[in-house]
Short mmCIF file of C-alpha atoms and ligand atoms in Angstrom, two decimals:
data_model
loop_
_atom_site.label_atom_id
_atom_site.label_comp_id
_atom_site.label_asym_id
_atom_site.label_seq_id
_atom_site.Cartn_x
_atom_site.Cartn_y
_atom_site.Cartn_z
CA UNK A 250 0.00 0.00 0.00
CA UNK A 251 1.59 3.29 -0.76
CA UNK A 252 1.45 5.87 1.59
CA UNK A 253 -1.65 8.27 0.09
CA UNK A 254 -3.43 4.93 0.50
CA UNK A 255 -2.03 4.19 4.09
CA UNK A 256 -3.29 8.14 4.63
CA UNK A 257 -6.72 7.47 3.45
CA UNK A 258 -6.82 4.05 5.15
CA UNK A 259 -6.14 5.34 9.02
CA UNK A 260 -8.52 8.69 8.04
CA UNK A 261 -11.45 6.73 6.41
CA UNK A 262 -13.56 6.81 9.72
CA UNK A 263 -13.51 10.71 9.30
CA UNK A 264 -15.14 10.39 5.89
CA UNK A 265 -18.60 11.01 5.52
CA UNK A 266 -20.98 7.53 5.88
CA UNK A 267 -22.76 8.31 2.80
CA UNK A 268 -19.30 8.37 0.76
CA UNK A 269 -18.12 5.20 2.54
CA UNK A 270 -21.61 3.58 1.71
CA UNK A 271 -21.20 4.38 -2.06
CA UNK A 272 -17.96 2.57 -2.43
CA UNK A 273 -18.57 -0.34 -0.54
CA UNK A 274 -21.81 -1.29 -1.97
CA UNK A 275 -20.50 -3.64 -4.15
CA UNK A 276 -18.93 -5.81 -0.66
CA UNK A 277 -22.91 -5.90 0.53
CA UNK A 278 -25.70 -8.00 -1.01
CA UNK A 279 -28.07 -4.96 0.42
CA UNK A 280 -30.62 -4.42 3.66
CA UNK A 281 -32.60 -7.08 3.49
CA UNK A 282 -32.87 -11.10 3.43
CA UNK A 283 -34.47 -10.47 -0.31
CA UNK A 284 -31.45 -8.81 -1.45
CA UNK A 285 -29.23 -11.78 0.09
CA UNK A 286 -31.12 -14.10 -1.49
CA UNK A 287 -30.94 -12.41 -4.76
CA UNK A 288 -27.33 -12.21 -4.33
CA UNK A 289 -26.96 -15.44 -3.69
CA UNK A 290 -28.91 -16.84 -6.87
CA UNK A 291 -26.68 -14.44 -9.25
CA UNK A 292 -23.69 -16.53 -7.43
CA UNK A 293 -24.85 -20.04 -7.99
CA UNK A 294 -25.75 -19.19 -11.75
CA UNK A 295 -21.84 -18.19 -11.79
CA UNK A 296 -21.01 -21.58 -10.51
CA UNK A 297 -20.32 -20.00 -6.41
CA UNK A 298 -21.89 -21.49 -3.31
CA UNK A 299 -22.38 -19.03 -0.97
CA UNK A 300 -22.03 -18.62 3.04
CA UNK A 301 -24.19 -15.67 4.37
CA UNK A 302 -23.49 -13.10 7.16
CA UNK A 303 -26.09 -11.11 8.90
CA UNK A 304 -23.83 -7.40 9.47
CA UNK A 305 -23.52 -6.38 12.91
CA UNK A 306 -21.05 -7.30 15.93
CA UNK A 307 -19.95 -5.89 19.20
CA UNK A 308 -23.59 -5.32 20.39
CA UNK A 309 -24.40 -3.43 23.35
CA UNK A 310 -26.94 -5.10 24.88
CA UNK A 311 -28.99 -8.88 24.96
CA UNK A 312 -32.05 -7.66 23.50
CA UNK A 313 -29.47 -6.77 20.10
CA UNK A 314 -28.71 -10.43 20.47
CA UNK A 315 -32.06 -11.71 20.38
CA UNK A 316 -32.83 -9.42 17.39
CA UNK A 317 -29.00 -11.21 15.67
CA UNK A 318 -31.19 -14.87 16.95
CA UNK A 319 -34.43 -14.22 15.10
CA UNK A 320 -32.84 -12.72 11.76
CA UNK A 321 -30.41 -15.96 11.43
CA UNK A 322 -33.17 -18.44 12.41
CA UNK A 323 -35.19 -16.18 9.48
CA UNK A 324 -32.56 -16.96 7.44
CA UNK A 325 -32.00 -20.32 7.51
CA UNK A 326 -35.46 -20.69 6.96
CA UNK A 327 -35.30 -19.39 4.07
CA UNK A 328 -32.14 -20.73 2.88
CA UNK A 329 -34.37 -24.19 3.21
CA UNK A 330 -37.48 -23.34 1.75
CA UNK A 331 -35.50 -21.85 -1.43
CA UNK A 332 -33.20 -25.21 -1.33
CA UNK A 333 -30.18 -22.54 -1.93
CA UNK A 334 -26.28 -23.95 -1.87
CA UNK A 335 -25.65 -21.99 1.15
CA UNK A 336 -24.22 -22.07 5.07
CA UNK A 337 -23.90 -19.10 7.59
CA UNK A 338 -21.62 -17.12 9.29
CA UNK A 339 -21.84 -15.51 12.43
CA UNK A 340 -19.73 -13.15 14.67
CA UNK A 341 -19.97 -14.47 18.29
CA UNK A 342 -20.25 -10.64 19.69
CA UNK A 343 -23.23 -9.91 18.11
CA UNK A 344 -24.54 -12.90 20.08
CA UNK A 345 -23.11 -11.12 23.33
CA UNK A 346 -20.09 -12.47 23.67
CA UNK A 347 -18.28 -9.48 25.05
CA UNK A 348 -21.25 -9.12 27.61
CA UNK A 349 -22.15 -12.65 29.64
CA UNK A 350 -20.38 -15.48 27.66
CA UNK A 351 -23.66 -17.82 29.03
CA UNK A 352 -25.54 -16.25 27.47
CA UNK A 353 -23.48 -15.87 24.08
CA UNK A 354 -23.35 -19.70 24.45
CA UNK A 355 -27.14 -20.62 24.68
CA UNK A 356 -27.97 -17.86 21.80
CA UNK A 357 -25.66 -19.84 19.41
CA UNK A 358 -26.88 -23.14 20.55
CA UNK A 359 -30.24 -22.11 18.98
CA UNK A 360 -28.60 -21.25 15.73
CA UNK A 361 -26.82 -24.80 15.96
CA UNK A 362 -29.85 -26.44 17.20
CA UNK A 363 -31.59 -25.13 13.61
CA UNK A 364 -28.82 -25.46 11.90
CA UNK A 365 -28.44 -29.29 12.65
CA UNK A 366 -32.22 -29.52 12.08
CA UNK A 367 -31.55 -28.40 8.51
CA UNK A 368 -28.75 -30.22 7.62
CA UNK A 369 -26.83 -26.92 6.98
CA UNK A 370 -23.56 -25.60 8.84
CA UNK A 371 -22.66 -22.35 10.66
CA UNK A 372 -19.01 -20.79 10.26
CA UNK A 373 -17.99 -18.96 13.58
CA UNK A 374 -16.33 -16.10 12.19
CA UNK A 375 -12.67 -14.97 14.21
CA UNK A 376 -12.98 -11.30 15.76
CA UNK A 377 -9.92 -9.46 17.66
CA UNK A 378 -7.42 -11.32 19.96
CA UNK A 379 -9.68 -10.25 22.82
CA UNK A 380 -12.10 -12.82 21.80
CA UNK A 381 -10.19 -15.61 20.42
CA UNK A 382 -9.97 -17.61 23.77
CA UNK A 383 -13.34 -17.84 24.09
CA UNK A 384 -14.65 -18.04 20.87
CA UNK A 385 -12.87 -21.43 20.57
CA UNK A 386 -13.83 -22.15 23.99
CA UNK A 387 -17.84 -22.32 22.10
CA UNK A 388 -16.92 -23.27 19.29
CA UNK A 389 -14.95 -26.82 21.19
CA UNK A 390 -18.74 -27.04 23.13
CA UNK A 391 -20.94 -26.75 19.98
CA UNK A 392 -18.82 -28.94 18.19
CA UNK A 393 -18.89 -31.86 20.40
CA UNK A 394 -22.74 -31.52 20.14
CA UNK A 395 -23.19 -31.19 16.50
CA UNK A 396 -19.50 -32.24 15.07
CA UNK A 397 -21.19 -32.42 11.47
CA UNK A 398 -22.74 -28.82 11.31
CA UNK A 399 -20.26 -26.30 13.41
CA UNK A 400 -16.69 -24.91 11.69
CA UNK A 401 -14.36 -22.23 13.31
CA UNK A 402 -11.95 -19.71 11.90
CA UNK A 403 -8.36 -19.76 12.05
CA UNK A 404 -6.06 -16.65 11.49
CA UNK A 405 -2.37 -17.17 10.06
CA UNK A 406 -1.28 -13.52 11.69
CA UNK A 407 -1.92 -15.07 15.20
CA UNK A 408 1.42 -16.33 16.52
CA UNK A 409 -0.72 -18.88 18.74
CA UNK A 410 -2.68 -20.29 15.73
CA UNK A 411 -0.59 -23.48 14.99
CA UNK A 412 -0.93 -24.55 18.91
CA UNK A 413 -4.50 -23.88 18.74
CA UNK A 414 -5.10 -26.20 15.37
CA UNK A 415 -2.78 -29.02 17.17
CA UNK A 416 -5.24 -28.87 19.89
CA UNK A 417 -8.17 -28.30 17.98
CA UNK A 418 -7.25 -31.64 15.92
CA UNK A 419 -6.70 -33.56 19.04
CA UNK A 420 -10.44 -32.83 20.46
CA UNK A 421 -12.54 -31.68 17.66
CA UNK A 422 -13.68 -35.23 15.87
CA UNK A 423 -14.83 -33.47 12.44
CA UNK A 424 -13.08 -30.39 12.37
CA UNK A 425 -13.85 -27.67 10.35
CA UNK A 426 -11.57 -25.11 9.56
CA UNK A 427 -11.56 -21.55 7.52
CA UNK A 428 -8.23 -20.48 7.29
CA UNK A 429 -7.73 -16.56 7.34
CA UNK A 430 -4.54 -14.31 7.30
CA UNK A 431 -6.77 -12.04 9.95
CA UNK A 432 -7.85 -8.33 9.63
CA UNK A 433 -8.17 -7.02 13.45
CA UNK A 434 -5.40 -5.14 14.71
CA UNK A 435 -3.17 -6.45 17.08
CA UNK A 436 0.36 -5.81 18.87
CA UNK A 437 3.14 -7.85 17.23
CA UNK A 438 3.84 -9.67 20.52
CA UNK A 439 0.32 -11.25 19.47
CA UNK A 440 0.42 -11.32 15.83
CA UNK A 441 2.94 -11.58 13.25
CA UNK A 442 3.72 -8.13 11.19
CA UNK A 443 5.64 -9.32 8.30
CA UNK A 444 3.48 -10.59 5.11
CA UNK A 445 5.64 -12.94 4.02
CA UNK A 446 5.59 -14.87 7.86
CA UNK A 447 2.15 -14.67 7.88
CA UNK A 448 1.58 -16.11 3.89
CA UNK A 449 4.17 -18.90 5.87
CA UNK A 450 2.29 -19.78 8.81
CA UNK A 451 -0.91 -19.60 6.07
CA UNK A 452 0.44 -22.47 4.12
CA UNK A 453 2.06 -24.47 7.51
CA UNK A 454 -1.49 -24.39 8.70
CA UNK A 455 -3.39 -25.31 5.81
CA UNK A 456 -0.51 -28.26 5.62
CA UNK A 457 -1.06 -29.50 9.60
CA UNK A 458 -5.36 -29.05 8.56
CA UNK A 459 -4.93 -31.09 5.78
CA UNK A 460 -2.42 -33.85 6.95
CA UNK A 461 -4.47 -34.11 10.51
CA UNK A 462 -8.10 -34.73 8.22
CA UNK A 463 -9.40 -31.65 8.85
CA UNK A 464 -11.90 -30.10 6.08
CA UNK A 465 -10.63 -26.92 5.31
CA UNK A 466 -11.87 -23.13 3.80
CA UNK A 467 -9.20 -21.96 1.70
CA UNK A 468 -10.49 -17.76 2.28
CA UNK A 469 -8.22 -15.64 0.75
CA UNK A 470 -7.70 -12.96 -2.08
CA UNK A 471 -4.07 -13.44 -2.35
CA UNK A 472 -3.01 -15.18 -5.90
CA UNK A 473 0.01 -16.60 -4.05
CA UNK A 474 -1.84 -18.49 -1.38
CA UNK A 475 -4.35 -19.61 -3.76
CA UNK A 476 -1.58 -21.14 -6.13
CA UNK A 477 0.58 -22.81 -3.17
CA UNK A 478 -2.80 -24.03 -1.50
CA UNK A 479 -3.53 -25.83 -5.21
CA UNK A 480 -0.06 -27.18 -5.01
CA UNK A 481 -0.70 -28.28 -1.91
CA UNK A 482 -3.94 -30.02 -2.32
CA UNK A 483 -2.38 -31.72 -5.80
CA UNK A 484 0.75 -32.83 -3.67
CA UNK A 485 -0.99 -34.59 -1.27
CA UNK A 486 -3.73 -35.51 -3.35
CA UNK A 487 -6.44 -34.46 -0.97
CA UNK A 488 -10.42 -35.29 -2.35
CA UNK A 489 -12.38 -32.19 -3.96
CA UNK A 490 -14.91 -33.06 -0.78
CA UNK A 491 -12.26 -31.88 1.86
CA UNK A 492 -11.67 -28.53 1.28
CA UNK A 493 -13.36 -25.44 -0.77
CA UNK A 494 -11.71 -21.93 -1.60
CA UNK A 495 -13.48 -18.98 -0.40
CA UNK A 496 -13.67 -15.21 -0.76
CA UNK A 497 -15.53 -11.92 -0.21
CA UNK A 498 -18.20 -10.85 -2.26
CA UNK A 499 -17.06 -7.68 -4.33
CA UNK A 500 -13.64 -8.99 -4.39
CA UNK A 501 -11.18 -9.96 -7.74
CA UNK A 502 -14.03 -11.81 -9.45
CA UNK A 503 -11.29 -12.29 -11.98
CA UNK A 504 -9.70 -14.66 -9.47
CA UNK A 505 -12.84 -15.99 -8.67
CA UNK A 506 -13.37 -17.49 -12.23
CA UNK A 507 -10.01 -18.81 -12.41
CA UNK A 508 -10.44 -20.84 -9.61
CA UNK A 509 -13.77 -22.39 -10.57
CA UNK A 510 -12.28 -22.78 -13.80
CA UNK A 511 -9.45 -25.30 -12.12
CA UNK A 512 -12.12 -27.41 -10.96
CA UNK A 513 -12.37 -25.69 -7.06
CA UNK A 514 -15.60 -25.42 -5.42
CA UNK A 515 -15.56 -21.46 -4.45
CA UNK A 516 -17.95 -20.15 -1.48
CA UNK A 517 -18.45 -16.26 -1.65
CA UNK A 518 -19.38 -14.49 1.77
CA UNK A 519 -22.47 -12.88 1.28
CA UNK A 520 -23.03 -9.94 3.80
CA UNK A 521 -26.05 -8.06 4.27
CA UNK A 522 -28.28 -5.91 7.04
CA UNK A 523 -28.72 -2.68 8.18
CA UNK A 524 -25.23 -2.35 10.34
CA UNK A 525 -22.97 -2.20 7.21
CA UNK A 526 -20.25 0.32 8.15
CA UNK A 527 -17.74 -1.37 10.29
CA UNK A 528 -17.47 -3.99 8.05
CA UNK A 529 -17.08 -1.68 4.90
CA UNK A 530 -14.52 0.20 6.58
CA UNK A 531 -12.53 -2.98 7.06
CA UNK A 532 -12.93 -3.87 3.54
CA UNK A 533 -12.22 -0.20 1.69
CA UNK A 534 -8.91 -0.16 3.99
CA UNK A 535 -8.10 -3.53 2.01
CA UNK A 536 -8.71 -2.30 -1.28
CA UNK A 537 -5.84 -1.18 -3.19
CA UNK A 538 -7.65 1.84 -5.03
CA UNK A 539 -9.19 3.58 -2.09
CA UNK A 540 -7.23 6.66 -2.36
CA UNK A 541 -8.45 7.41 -6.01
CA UNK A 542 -12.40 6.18 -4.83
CA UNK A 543 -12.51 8.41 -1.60
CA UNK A 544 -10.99 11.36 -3.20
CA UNK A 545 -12.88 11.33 -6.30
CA UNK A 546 -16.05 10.94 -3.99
CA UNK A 547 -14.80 14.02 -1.78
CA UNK A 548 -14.29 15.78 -5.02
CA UNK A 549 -17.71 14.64 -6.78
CA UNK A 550 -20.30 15.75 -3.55
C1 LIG B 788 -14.39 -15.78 3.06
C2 LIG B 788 -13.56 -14.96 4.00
C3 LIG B 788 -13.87 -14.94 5.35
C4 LIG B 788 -13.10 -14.21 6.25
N1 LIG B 788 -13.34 -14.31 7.59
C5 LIG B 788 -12.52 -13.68 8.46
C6 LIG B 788 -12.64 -13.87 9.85
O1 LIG B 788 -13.50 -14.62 10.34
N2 LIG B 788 -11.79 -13.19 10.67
C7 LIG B 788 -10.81 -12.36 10.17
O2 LIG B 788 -10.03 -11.82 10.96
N3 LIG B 788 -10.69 -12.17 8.86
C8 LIG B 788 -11.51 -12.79 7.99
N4 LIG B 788 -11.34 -12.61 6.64
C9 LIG B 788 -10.45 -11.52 6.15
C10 LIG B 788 -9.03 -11.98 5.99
O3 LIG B 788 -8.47 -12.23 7.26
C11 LIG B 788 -8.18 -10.95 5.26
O4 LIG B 788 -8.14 -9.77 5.97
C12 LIG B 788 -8.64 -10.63 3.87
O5 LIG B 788 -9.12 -11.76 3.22
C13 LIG B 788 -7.49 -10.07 3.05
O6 LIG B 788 -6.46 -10.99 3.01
P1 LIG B 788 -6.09 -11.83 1.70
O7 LIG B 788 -5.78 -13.23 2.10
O8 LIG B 788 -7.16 -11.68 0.70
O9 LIG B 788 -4.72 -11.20 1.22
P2 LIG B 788 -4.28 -9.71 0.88
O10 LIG B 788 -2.82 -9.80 0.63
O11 LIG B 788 -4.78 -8.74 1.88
O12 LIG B 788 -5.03 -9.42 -0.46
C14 LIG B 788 -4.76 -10.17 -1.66
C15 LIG B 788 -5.21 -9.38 -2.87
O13 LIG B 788 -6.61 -9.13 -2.78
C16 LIG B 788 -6.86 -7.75 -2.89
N5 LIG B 788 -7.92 -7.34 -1.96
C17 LIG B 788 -8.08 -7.74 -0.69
N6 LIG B 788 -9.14 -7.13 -0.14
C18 LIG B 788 -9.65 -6.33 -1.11
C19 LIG B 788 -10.74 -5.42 -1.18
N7 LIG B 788 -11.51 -5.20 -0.13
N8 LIG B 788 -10.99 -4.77 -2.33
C20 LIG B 788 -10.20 -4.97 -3.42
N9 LIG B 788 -9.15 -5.80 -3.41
C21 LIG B 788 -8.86 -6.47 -2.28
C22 LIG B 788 -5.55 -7.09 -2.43
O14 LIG B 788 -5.39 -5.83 -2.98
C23 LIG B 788 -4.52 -8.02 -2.95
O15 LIG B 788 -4.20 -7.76 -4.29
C24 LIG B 788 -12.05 -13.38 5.74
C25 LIG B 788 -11.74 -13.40 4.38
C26 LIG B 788 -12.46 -14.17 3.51
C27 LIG B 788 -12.08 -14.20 2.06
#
């Protein structure tokens, strides 16, 4: 990232929200479950299976928790009754997490509960280091009650990641694994800094996933990872059913097609709701061409 970008990046939260909302439409199916579903249609006609995420996290009280409850259980409903290729993804805080773990715990066993019901599967998305203990922590207890429907996420940036997989393998009977690089910020003593460690530890941990029978998420942008990963997976000849590539809606669709294209079953992450701007901030400080969006949009009101 050059350093007009960097600029734009750590200022972006002092740029109007109608500006931000503009330029990261095309990272958000829209407000409502109709616009998800649409989304997720125009996906499967381009070959994708999708994996949706109702926007929101770090609520501030348990009634916003029941609210996150009743739109996933709407959801996956839905997801049913329209017989669409598609699992969820949730953030643990917006189930309360941060507030009375209990509680957290007992709101996701609902989702589980429906999920196993369906036959679908819920992805438990990885937040900030804060959370990480504990979010395995209910992830290890769901997962021993419904081993066939409950995955977790695993960050390559975390120095602690390849202890937590070794344990994760040892107690986890189907484990489920997306594998990340990890977009929270954290202090180095916590995370590693340099790209090229963490694109390391990405491919050690897709390697101990893989060789421990894990199924695995391949979620990342990055052409490098991608081509190692398919190196990887030809190398030690793992089955197409143990392991699917995965990225962000809005993101190098370009990519996307090649992928599918090598014979790789590719789930997009389909976002939608009302609470869309912490998670379009994260994503416009990824993309390489905010500086030219943000200023032409300053520019253009
Ligand atoms: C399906 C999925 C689920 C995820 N779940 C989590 C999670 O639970 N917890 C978590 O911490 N992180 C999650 N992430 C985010 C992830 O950790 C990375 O921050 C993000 O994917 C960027 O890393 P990268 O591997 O794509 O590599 P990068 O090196 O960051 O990017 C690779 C290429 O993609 C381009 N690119 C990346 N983002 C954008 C963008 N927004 N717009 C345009 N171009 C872009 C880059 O410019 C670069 O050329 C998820 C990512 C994906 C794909």
């Amino acid at each position: 990232m050059n350093w007009m970008n960097r600029f734009i990046a750590t200022t972006l939260p002092a740029v109007p929200k109608p500006i931000v909302r503009f330029f990261s439409k095309k990272y958000i199916a829209g407000n409502t479950i109709n616009d998800a579903v649409r989304t997720i249609n125009d996906l499967a006609d381009q070959g994708c299976i999708s994996t949706v995420d109702v926007l929101g996290e770090f609520i501030k009280n348990l009634k916003e928790a029941d609210k996150t409850v009743r739109e996933y259980l709407k959801i996956l409903n839905r997801i049913d009754k329209d017989g669409l290729n598609c699992n969820i993804s949730i953030k643990l805080t917006q189930f309360g997490l941060t507030i009375d773990k209990e509680k957290c715990y007992k709101n996701v066993l609902k989702i589980a509960k429906s999920v196993h019901e369906k036959n679908n599967f819920v992805r438990i998305d990885m937040e900030d280091s804060e959370c990480t203990t504990d979010t395995l922590d209910i992830f290890s207890r769901l997962a021993q009650k419904y081993p066939d429907n409950v995955g977790i996420v695993i960050q390559s940036y975390m120095r602690r990641s390849m202890k937590d997989i070794t344990g994760l393998l040892a107690t986890i009977p189907k484990l489920n694994v997306r594998i990340c690089k990890g977009i929270y910020i954290e202090p180095r003593d916590i995370a590693f800094k340099d790209p090229a460690i963490i694109n390391y530890n990405y491919m050690a941990l897709l390697e101990k996933l893989f060789e421990g029978g894990a199924y695995v998420g391949i979620a990342t942008h990055d052409e490098k990872l991608v081509f190692h990963s398919q190196e990887l997976i030809r190398k030690l000849d793992i089955p197409k059913d143990r392991y699917e590539f995965q990225m962000l809606l809005g993101v190098d669709e370009q990519l996307r097609r090649s992928i599918i294209a090598n014979g790789h079953r590719l789930r997009v992450y389909v976002p939608y709701g009302q609470k869309w701007y912490a998670y379009s901030l994260r994503r416009l400080k990824e993309n390489p061409q905010i500086a030219g969006y943000v200023l032409r949009g300053m520019l253009q009101r």
